[in-house]
Amino acid sequence: MQALRKTLLQWYRANRRQLPWRETADPYRIWVSEVMLQQTQVATVIPYYHRFVAAFPDVHHLACAQEQAVLKLWEGLGYYARARNLHRAAGEVQRLYGGGIPESLAEFRKLPGVGDYIAAAVLSIAFQRPHAVLDGNVKRVLARLQVLDLPVDQPAAHRRFQALAQEMLDTRLPGEFNQAVMELGALVCTPRQPDCGRCPLAAACSAFKTGRVAEYPKRRQPRSVPEHHIAVGVVRRDGRLLITRRKSEGLLGGLWEFPGGKVKMGEGAADACVREIAEEVNLQVQVQAFLTRVKHAYTHFRIRMDVFTCRWVAGEVRLNGPVDYRWVRPTEIDAYPFPRANTKFIPFLLAALAGE
Ligand code: SF4
């Protein structure tokens, strides 16, 4: 095991990518990067990271920010609960610890949004605490090294993987070692077509030595992902457009959107649009035109979203579901944070309105 650790660390030092959060020892910046990197690719995160730490360079600035400003900088990155929790956690770090991130696992773990992965990553990288990280990359490397038949996507197997990761950890250099395993998973021991010929751990890898790399990691049977048909209306009144804000909790919480909802079985999308707007914001509208169809995938479902422009006919806004609303000029839309499914069609919308 000691030889494996040494080999992996040597490989990491020679092959690691230069990433902005690897050029800092600031626990806050490492924390921000790890939150962003959960569920999101490195290349996507880099520009978001730069913009975020430029706007909020430390815990104090983030703690004092408006949630809407935080969400705006997160727009397009997805999994918005991460941003809301990071913002709330910064407030608690400011209030409880004077802006200094706690080094104790028990204290850091109590903060909103800080789970096992974030706690282990930040405390090991920033403070050299001996906690092994466990993410998809680490599980895959472990499963192949040890030909583990445990499904990596089974919650019950998580504890076993965590124990194995902890056994493998180099506790003298936990931050560097954690990053080395994850980097190996990202660059060499990739999900498809791992580059075993270039792998520093090939001599110790049971899957490679027995010719069974393609069999690992094991997974449960993939579940089918449902698709929802959604109708959305851009309601126009006196040159302004209606946008509504979702409640703070839950999927896409706190973000703005155009009103709409699920199309019922046997219902036309335009009819669903009119019905949903009446139910959600109490307005009578008439569909003017079909604007576009947007497809978007979330973790557990996909949507097929038909977008219509609508004319206000009667009624005043009374909210049933959303927590806020605005009538905005098209030029003001950019100031609000929207989910990705909306930002996919907003450029079409603005172009269509400009061409009238
Ligand atoms: Fe992964 Fe291949 Fe290296 Fe084994 S030898 S750890 S399967 S890249």
GROMACS .gro file of C-alpha atoms and ligand atoms in nm:
model
  364
    1MET     CA    1   0.000   0.000   0.000
    2GLN     CA    2   0.283   0.237   0.084
    3ALA     CA    3   0.443   0.177  -0.257
    4LEU     CA    4   0.109   0.239  -0.429
    5ARG     CA    5   0.069   0.570  -0.246
    6LYS     CA    6   0.418   0.680  -0.337
    7THR     CA    7   0.373   0.587  -0.705
    8LEU     CA    8   0.042   0.766  -0.728
    9LEU     CA    9   0.175   1.084  -0.566
   10GLN     CA   10   0.474   1.088  -0.803
   11TRP     CA   11   0.242   1.048  -1.101
   12TYR     CA   12   0.017   1.326  -0.971
   13ARG     CA   13   0.302   1.572  -0.928
   14ALA     CA   14   0.415   1.510  -1.284
   15ASN     CA   15   0.073   1.502  -1.451
   16ARG     CA   16  -0.174   1.713  -1.257
   17ARG     CA   17  -0.368   1.982  -1.436
   18GLN     CA   18  -0.303   2.344  -1.353
   19LEU     CA   19  -0.634   2.458  -1.208
   20PRO     CA   20  -0.706   2.793  -1.045
   21TRP     CA   21  -0.809   2.643  -0.712
   22ARG     CA   22  -0.485   2.447  -0.698
   23GLU     CA   23  -0.291   2.771  -0.694
   24THR     CA   24  -0.432   2.886  -0.364
   25ALA     CA   25  -0.416   2.772  -0.003
   26ASP     CA   26  -0.720   2.983   0.087
   27PRO     CA   27  -0.975   2.745   0.248
   28TYR     CA   28  -1.264   2.963   0.130
   29ARG     CA   29  -1.160   2.940  -0.236
   30ILE     CA   30  -1.099   2.568  -0.207
   31TRP     CA   31  -1.445   2.533  -0.053
   32VAL     CA   32  -1.609   2.732  -0.334
   33SER     CA   33  -1.432   2.521  -0.597
   34GLU     CA   34  -1.530   2.192  -0.436
   35VAL     CA   35  -1.894   2.295  -0.413
   36MET     CA   36  -1.893   2.391  -0.780
   37LEU     CA   37  -1.711   2.073  -0.882
   38GLN     CA   38  -1.974   1.851  -0.725
   39GLN     CA   39  -2.186   1.737  -1.021
   40THR     CA   40  -2.011   1.968  -1.271
   41GLN     CA   41  -1.721   1.926  -1.512
   42VAL     CA   42  -1.392   2.107  -1.446
   43ALA     CA   43  -1.398   2.298  -1.777
   44THR     CA   44  -1.746   2.433  -1.700
   45VAL     CA   45  -1.651   2.532  -1.346
   46ILE     CA   46  -1.340   2.739  -1.427
   47PRO     CA   47  -1.509   3.058  -1.558
   48TYR     CA   48  -1.778   3.038  -1.289
   49TYR     CA   49  -1.512   3.002  -1.021
   50HIS     CA   50  -1.322   3.308  -1.145
   51ARG     CA   51  -1.635   3.523  -1.157
   52PHE     CA   52  -1.757   3.402  -0.817
   53VAL     CA   53  -1.438   3.465  -0.622
   54ALA     CA   54  -1.392   3.800  -0.798
   55ALA     CA   55  -1.740   3.907  -0.679
   56PHE     CA   56  -1.715   3.742  -0.335
   57PRO     CA   57  -1.343   3.717  -0.250
   58ASP     CA   58  -1.394   3.589   0.104
   59VAL     CA   59  -1.650   3.454   0.349
   60HIS     CA   60  -1.742   3.802   0.466
   61HIS     CA   61  -1.832   3.926   0.117
   62LEU     CA   62  -2.036   3.616   0.042
   63ALA     CA   63  -2.213   3.631   0.377
   64CYS     CA   64  -2.315   3.993   0.312
   65ALA     CA   65  -2.437   3.931  -0.047
   66GLN     CA   66  -2.800   3.914  -0.156
   67GLU     CA   67  -2.911   3.559  -0.242
   68GLN     CA   68  -3.024   3.682  -0.584
   69ALA     CA   69  -2.672   3.808  -0.660
   70VAL     CA   70  -2.529   3.469  -0.562
   71LEU     CA   71  -2.780   3.283  -0.778
   72LYS     CA   72  -2.710   3.513  -1.071
   73LEU     CA   73  -2.343   3.416  -1.063
   74TRP     CA   74  -2.448   3.050  -1.042
   75GLU     CA   75  -2.690   3.078  -1.335
   76GLY     CA   76  -2.633   2.791  -1.577
   77LEU     CA   77  -2.425   2.584  -1.336
   78GLY     CA   78  -2.729   2.389  -1.211
   79TYR     CA   79  -2.806   2.230  -0.875
   80TYR     CA   80  -2.888   2.570  -0.728
   81ALA     CA   81  -2.929   2.434  -0.374
   82ARG     CA   82  -2.547   2.427  -0.374
   83ALA     CA   83  -2.537   2.805  -0.415
   84ARG     CA   84  -2.809   2.874  -0.160
   85ASN     CA   85  -2.643   2.645   0.095
   86LEU     CA   86  -2.298   2.792   0.035
   87HIS     CA   87  -2.442   3.139   0.088
   88ARG     CA   88  -2.617   3.035   0.411
   89ALA     CA   89  -2.307   2.851   0.529
   90ALA     CA   90  -2.093   3.161   0.473
   91GLY     CA   91  -2.339   3.352   0.692
   92GLU     CA   92  -2.296   3.094   0.968
   93VAL     CA   93  -1.916   3.092   0.938
   94GLN     CA   94  -1.919   3.470   0.966
   95ARG     CA   95  -2.154   3.467   1.265
   96LEU     CA   96  -2.013   3.168   1.457
   97TYR     CA   97  -1.643   3.175   1.367
   98GLY     CA   98  -1.575   3.536   1.268
   99GLY     CA   99  -1.527   3.440   0.901
  100GLY     CA  100  -1.266   3.165   0.961
  101ILE     CA  101  -1.362   2.823   0.828
  102PRO     CA  102  -1.364   2.571   1.114
  103GLU     CA  103  -1.095   2.305   1.089
  104SER     CA  104  -1.286   2.046   1.288
  105LEU     CA  105  -1.485   1.791   1.088
  106ALA     CA  106  -1.772   1.798   1.337
  107GLU     CA  107  -1.809   2.177   1.317
  108PHE     CA  108  -1.756   2.214   0.942
  109ARG     CA  109  -1.993   1.923   0.871
  110LYS     CA  110  -2.277   2.103   1.052
  111LEU     CA  111  -2.284   2.387   0.798
  112PRO     CA  112  -2.557   2.391   0.533
  113GLY     CA  113  -2.462   2.190   0.225
  114VAL     CA  114  -2.146   2.043   0.377
  115GLY     CA  115  -2.171   1.667   0.332
  116ASP     CA  116  -1.905   1.399   0.365
  117TYR     CA  117  -1.742   1.481   0.031
  118ILE     CA  118  -1.714   1.858   0.078
  119ALA     CA  119  -1.595   1.820   0.438
  120ALA     CA  120  -1.324   1.567   0.348
  121ALA     CA  121  -1.211   1.759   0.040
  122VAL     CA  122  -1.186   2.103   0.203
  123LEU     CA  123  -1.039   1.990   0.533
  124SER     CA  124  -0.781   1.763   0.372
  125ILE     CA  125  -0.672   2.008   0.102
  126ALA     CA  126  -0.685   2.327   0.308
  127PHE     CA  127  -0.587   2.196   0.653
  128GLN     CA  128  -0.419   1.857   0.588
  129ARG     CA  129  -0.682   1.672   0.789
  130PRO     CA  130  -0.673   1.293   0.731
  131HIS     CA  131  -1.017   1.245   0.574
  132ALA     CA  132  -1.051   1.046   0.252
  133VAL     CA  133  -1.274   1.188  -0.019
  134LEU     CA  134  -1.519   0.961  -0.194
  135ASP     CA  135  -1.668   1.066  -0.525
  136GLY     CA  136  -1.747   0.885  -0.849
  137ASN     CA  137  -1.383   0.893  -0.961
  138VAL     CA  138  -1.254   0.745  -0.637
  139LYS     CA  139  -1.520   0.472  -0.635
  140ARG     CA  140  -1.435   0.375  -0.991
  141VAL     CA  141  -1.062   0.353  -0.920
  142LEU     CA  142  -1.123   0.148  -0.605
  143ALA     CA  143  -1.369  -0.084  -0.777
  144ARG     CA  144  -1.117  -0.161  -1.051
  145LEU     CA  145  -0.811  -0.185  -0.829
  146GLN     CA  146  -0.981  -0.436  -0.602
  147VAL     CA  147  -1.240  -0.590  -0.841
  148LEU     CA  148  -1.519  -0.490  -0.604
  149ASP     CA  149  -1.857  -0.629  -0.695
  150LEU     CA  150  -2.039  -0.363  -0.493
  151PRO     CA  151  -2.253  -0.142  -0.720
  152VAL     CA  152  -2.110   0.211  -0.709
  153ASP     CA  153  -2.458   0.363  -0.734
  154GLN     CA  154  -2.604   0.167  -0.442
  155PRO     CA  155  -2.636   0.377  -0.124
  156ALA     CA  156  -2.576   0.068   0.094
  157ALA     CA  157  -2.229   0.023  -0.064
  158HIS     CA  158  -2.122   0.376   0.019
  159ARG     CA  159  -1.994   0.296   0.367
  160ARG     CA  160  -1.776   0.012   0.236
  161PHE     CA  161  -1.626   0.233  -0.034
  162GLN     CA  162  -1.565   0.505   0.225
  163ALA     CA  163  -1.376   0.260   0.449
  164LEU     CA  164  -1.163   0.142   0.157
  165ALA     CA  165  -1.083   0.498   0.054
  166GLN     CA  166  -0.981   0.574   0.411
  167GLU     CA  167  -0.753   0.267   0.419
  168MET     CA  168  -0.584   0.376   0.100
  169LEU     CA  169  -0.536   0.741   0.207
  170ASP     CA  170  -0.185   0.869   0.266
  171THR     CA  171  -0.249   1.037   0.599
  172ARG     CA  172   0.080   1.230   0.584
  173LEU     CA  173  -0.032   1.413   0.269
  174PRO     CA  174  -0.410   1.369   0.267
  175GLY     CA  175  -0.498   1.671   0.054
  176GLU     CA  176  -0.251   1.589  -0.219
  177PHE     CA  177  -0.334   1.219  -0.209
  178ASN     CA  178  -0.709   1.280  -0.233
  179GLN     CA  179  -0.653   1.500  -0.535
  180ALA     CA  180  -0.421   1.240  -0.687
  181VAL     CA  181  -0.685   0.964  -0.676
  182MET     CA  182  -0.950   1.193  -0.821
  183GLU     CA  183  -0.711   1.312  -1.090
  184LEU     CA  184  -0.627   0.954  -1.186
  185GLY     CA  185  -0.999   0.884  -1.220
  186ALA     CA  186  -1.051   1.197  -1.428
  187LEU     CA  187  -0.753   1.158  -1.662
  188VAL     CA  188  -0.657   0.790  -1.683
  189CYS     CA  189  -0.903   0.557  -1.510
  190THR     CA  190  -1.194   0.712  -1.696
  191PRO     CA  191  -1.544   0.562  -1.712
  192ARG     CA  192  -1.505   0.449  -2.074
  193GLN     CA  193  -1.180   0.331  -2.226
  194PRO     CA  194  -0.943   0.378  -1.931
  195ASP     CA  195  -0.584   0.427  -2.043
  196CYS     CA  196  -0.435   0.136  -1.848
  197GLY     CA  197  -0.116   0.149  -2.055
  198ARG     CA  198  -0.036   0.488  -1.900
  199CYS     CA  199  -0.164   0.405  -1.552
  200PRO     CA  200   0.087   0.424  -1.265
  201LEU     CA  201  -0.120   0.170  -1.069
  202ALA     CA  202  -0.149  -0.095  -1.342
  203ALA     CA  203   0.085  -0.335  -1.161
  204ALA     CA  204  -0.139  -0.324  -0.854
  205CYS     CA  205  -0.473  -0.327  -1.037
  206SER     CA  206  -0.666  -0.654  -1.010
  207ALA     CA  207  -0.910  -0.567  -1.289
  208PHE     CA  208  -0.624  -0.490  -1.527
  209LYS     CA  209  -0.422  -0.797  -1.433
  210THR     CA  210  -0.720  -1.027  -1.485
  211GLY     CA  211  -0.842  -0.859  -1.805
  212ARG     CA  212  -1.174  -0.751  -1.650
  213VAL     CA  213  -1.146  -0.372  -1.658
  214ALA     CA  214  -1.459  -0.338  -1.872
  215GLU     CA  215  -1.663  -0.519  -1.605
  216TYR     CA  216  -1.593  -0.258  -1.337
  217PRO     CA  217  -1.737  -0.061  -1.170
  218LYS     CA  218  -2.056  -0.258  -1.123
  219ARG     CA  219  -2.388  -0.076  -1.139
  220ARG     CA  220  -2.746  -0.155  -1.058
  221GLN     CA  221  -2.980  -0.186  -1.353
  222PRO     CA  222  -3.021   0.164  -1.497
  223ARG     CA  223  -3.358   0.315  -1.419
  224SER     CA  224  -3.557   0.464  -1.702
  225VAL     CA  225  -3.571   0.843  -1.681
  226PRO     CA  226  -3.921   0.990  -1.720
  227GLU     CA  227  -3.983   1.278  -1.959
  228HIS     CA  228  -4.232   1.553  -1.874
  229HIS     CA  229  -4.403   1.768  -2.135
  230ILE     CA  230  -4.409   2.128  -2.013
  231ALA     CA  231  -4.585   2.434  -2.155
  232VAL     CA  232  -4.450   2.779  -2.075
  233GLY     CA  233  -4.592   3.121  -2.158
  234VAL     CA  234  -4.417   3.453  -2.206
  235VAL     CA  235  -4.701   3.685  -2.108
  236ARG     CA  236  -4.678   4.031  -2.264
  237ARG     CA  237  -4.849   4.342  -2.141
  238ASP     CA  238  -4.764   4.703  -2.238
  239GLY     CA  239  -4.414   4.612  -2.359
  240ARG     CA  240  -4.330   4.414  -2.045
  241LEU     CA  241  -4.299   4.043  -1.978
  242LEU     CA  242  -4.414   3.853  -1.671
  243ILE     CA  243  -4.157   3.654  -1.476
  244THR     CA  244  -4.213   3.471  -1.148
  245ARG     CA  245  -3.979   3.351  -0.876
  246ARG     CA  246  -3.982   2.995  -0.743
  247LYS     CA  247  -3.990   2.938  -0.370
  248SER     CA  248  -3.647   2.919  -0.210
  249GLU     CA  249  -3.650   2.548  -0.133
  250GLY     CA  250  -3.649   2.259  -0.375
  251LEU     CA  251  -3.546   2.218  -0.736
  252LEU     CA  252  -3.428   2.547  -0.890
  253GLY     CA  253  -3.534   2.725  -0.570
  254GLY     CA  254  -3.510   3.104  -0.571
  255LEU     CA  255  -3.468   3.128  -0.948
  256TRP     CA  256  -3.690   3.327  -1.184
  257GLU     CA  257  -3.880   3.173  -1.474
  258PHE     CA  258  -4.167   3.224  -1.712
  259PRO     CA  259  -4.490   3.073  -1.578
  260GLY     CA  260  -4.613   2.735  -1.699
  261GLY     CA  261  -4.636   2.374  -1.600
  262LYS     CA  262  -4.702   2.015  -1.701
  263VAL     CA  263  -4.921   1.934  -1.997
  264LYS     CA  264  -5.193   1.689  -1.892
  265MET     CA  265  -5.267   1.366  -2.075
  266GLY     CA  266  -5.472   1.445  -2.387
  267GLU     CA  267  -5.427   1.822  -2.347
  268GLY     CA  268  -5.268   2.043  -2.613
  269ALA     CA  269  -4.957   2.236  -2.511
  270ALA     CA  270  -5.112   2.576  -2.594
  271ASP     CA  271  -5.420   2.495  -2.385
  272ALA     CA  272  -5.196   2.379  -2.099
  273CYS     CA  273  -5.007   2.706  -2.120
  274VAL     CA  274  -5.328   2.911  -2.084
  275ARG     CA  275  -5.454   2.689  -1.801
  276GLU     CA  276  -5.126   2.689  -1.608
  277ILE     CA  277  -5.098   3.068  -1.626
  278ALA     CA  278  -5.453   3.105  -1.497
  279GLU     CA  279  -5.380   2.864  -1.211
  280GLU     CA  280  -5.037   2.995  -1.122
  281VAL     CA  281  -5.074   3.373  -1.157
  282ASN     CA  282  -5.450   3.428  -1.204
  283LEU     CA  283  -5.423   3.588  -1.549
  284GLN     CA  284  -5.632   3.524  -1.855
  285VAL     CA  285  -5.407   3.512  -2.157
  286GLN     CA  286  -5.431   3.429  -2.524
  287VAL     CA  287  -5.157   3.237  -2.700
  288GLN     CA  288  -5.006   3.449  -2.978
  289ALA     CA  289  -4.738   3.222  -3.125
  290PHE     CA  290  -4.532   2.913  -3.065
  291LEU     CA  291  -4.178   3.033  -2.995
  292THR     CA  292  -3.965   2.721  -2.965
  293ARG     CA  293  -3.923   2.379  -2.808
  294VAL     CA  294  -3.647   2.325  -2.549
  295LYS     CA  295  -3.519   1.992  -2.425
  296HIS     CA  296  -3.335   1.970  -2.097
  297ALA     CA  297  -3.220   1.687  -1.870
  298TYR     CA  298  -3.219   1.698  -1.490
  299THR     CA  299  -3.079   1.422  -1.272
  300HIS     CA  300  -3.397   1.217  -1.241
  301PHE     CA  301  -3.609   1.333  -1.532
  302ARG     CA  302  -3.604   1.513  -1.863
  303ILE     CA  303  -3.832   1.784  -1.992
  304ARG     CA  304  -3.964   1.871  -2.334
  305MET     CA  305  -4.076   2.233  -2.302
  306ASP     CA  306  -4.296   2.417  -2.552
  307VAL     CA  307  -4.268   2.793  -2.520
  308PHE     CA  308  -4.541   3.032  -2.636
  309THR     CA  309  -4.573   3.406  -2.646
  310CYS     CA  310  -4.903   3.515  -2.495
  311ARG     CA  311  -5.107   3.832  -2.482
  312TRP     CA  312  -5.251   3.948  -2.151
  313VAL     CA  313  -5.631   3.958  -2.173
  314ALA     CA  314  -5.759   4.016  -1.819
  315GLY     CA  315  -5.687   3.985  -1.449
  316GLU     CA  316  -5.420   4.101  -1.209
  317VAL     CA  317  -5.142   3.882  -1.077
  318ARG     CA  318  -5.229   3.672  -0.774
  319LEU     CA  319  -4.966   3.412  -0.696
  320ASN     CA  320  -5.043   3.046  -0.639
  321GLY     CA  321  -4.707   2.866  -0.616
  322PRO     CA  322  -4.448   3.128  -0.709
  323VAL     CA  323  -4.338   3.362  -0.429
  324ASP     CA  324  -4.276   3.679  -0.628
  325TYR     CA  325  -4.326   3.830  -0.972
  326ARG     CA  326  -4.214   4.119  -1.191
  327TRP     CA  327  -4.328   4.276  -1.514
  328VAL     CA  328  -3.991   4.341  -1.679
  329ARG     CA  329  -3.875   4.503  -1.999
  330PRO     CA  330  -3.686   4.265  -2.230
  331THR     CA  331  -3.366   4.460  -2.162
  332GLU     CA  332  -3.401   4.389  -1.788
  333ILE     CA  333  -3.422   4.009  -1.814
  334ASP     CA  334  -3.049   3.964  -1.794
  335ALA     CA  335  -3.043   4.100  -1.438
  336TYR     CA  336  -3.239   3.799  -1.305
  337PRO     CA  337  -3.110   3.445  -1.245
  338PHE     CA  338  -3.298   3.188  -1.456
  339PRO     CA  339  -3.267   2.808  -1.478
  340ARG     CA  340  -3.086   2.664  -1.778
  341ALA     CA  341  -3.409   2.545  -1.942
  342ASN     CA  342  -3.515   2.913  -1.960
  343THR     CA  343  -3.179   3.060  -2.062
  344LYS     CA  344  -3.182   2.817  -2.355
  345PHE     CA  345  -3.476   3.002  -2.514
  346ILE     CA  346  -3.431   3.358  -2.385
  347PRO     CA  347  -3.201   3.455  -2.678
  348PHE     CA  348  -3.471   3.336  -2.925
  349LEU     CA  349  -3.729   3.532  -2.734
  350LEU     CA  350  -3.527   3.853  -2.733
  351ALA     CA  351  -3.446   3.815  -3.104
  352ALA     CA  352  -3.814   3.757  -3.185
  353LEU     CA  353  -3.921   4.061  -2.983
  354ALA     CA  354  -3.649   4.278  -3.139
  355GLY     CA  355  -3.761   4.174  -3.488
  356GLU     CA  356  -4.124   4.287  -3.441
  357SF4    FE1  357  -0.790   0.202  -1.384
  357SF4    FE2  358  -0.662   0.063  -1.573
  357SF4    FE3  359  -0.526   0.192  -1.382
  357SF4    FE4  360  -0.666  -0.025  -1.322
  357SF4     S1  361  -0.488  -0.013  -1.457
  357SF4     S2  362  -0.660   0.167  -1.205
  357SF4     S3  363  -0.842  -0.001  -1.459
  357SF4     S4  364  -0.655   0.284  -1.543
   0.00000   0.00000   0.00000
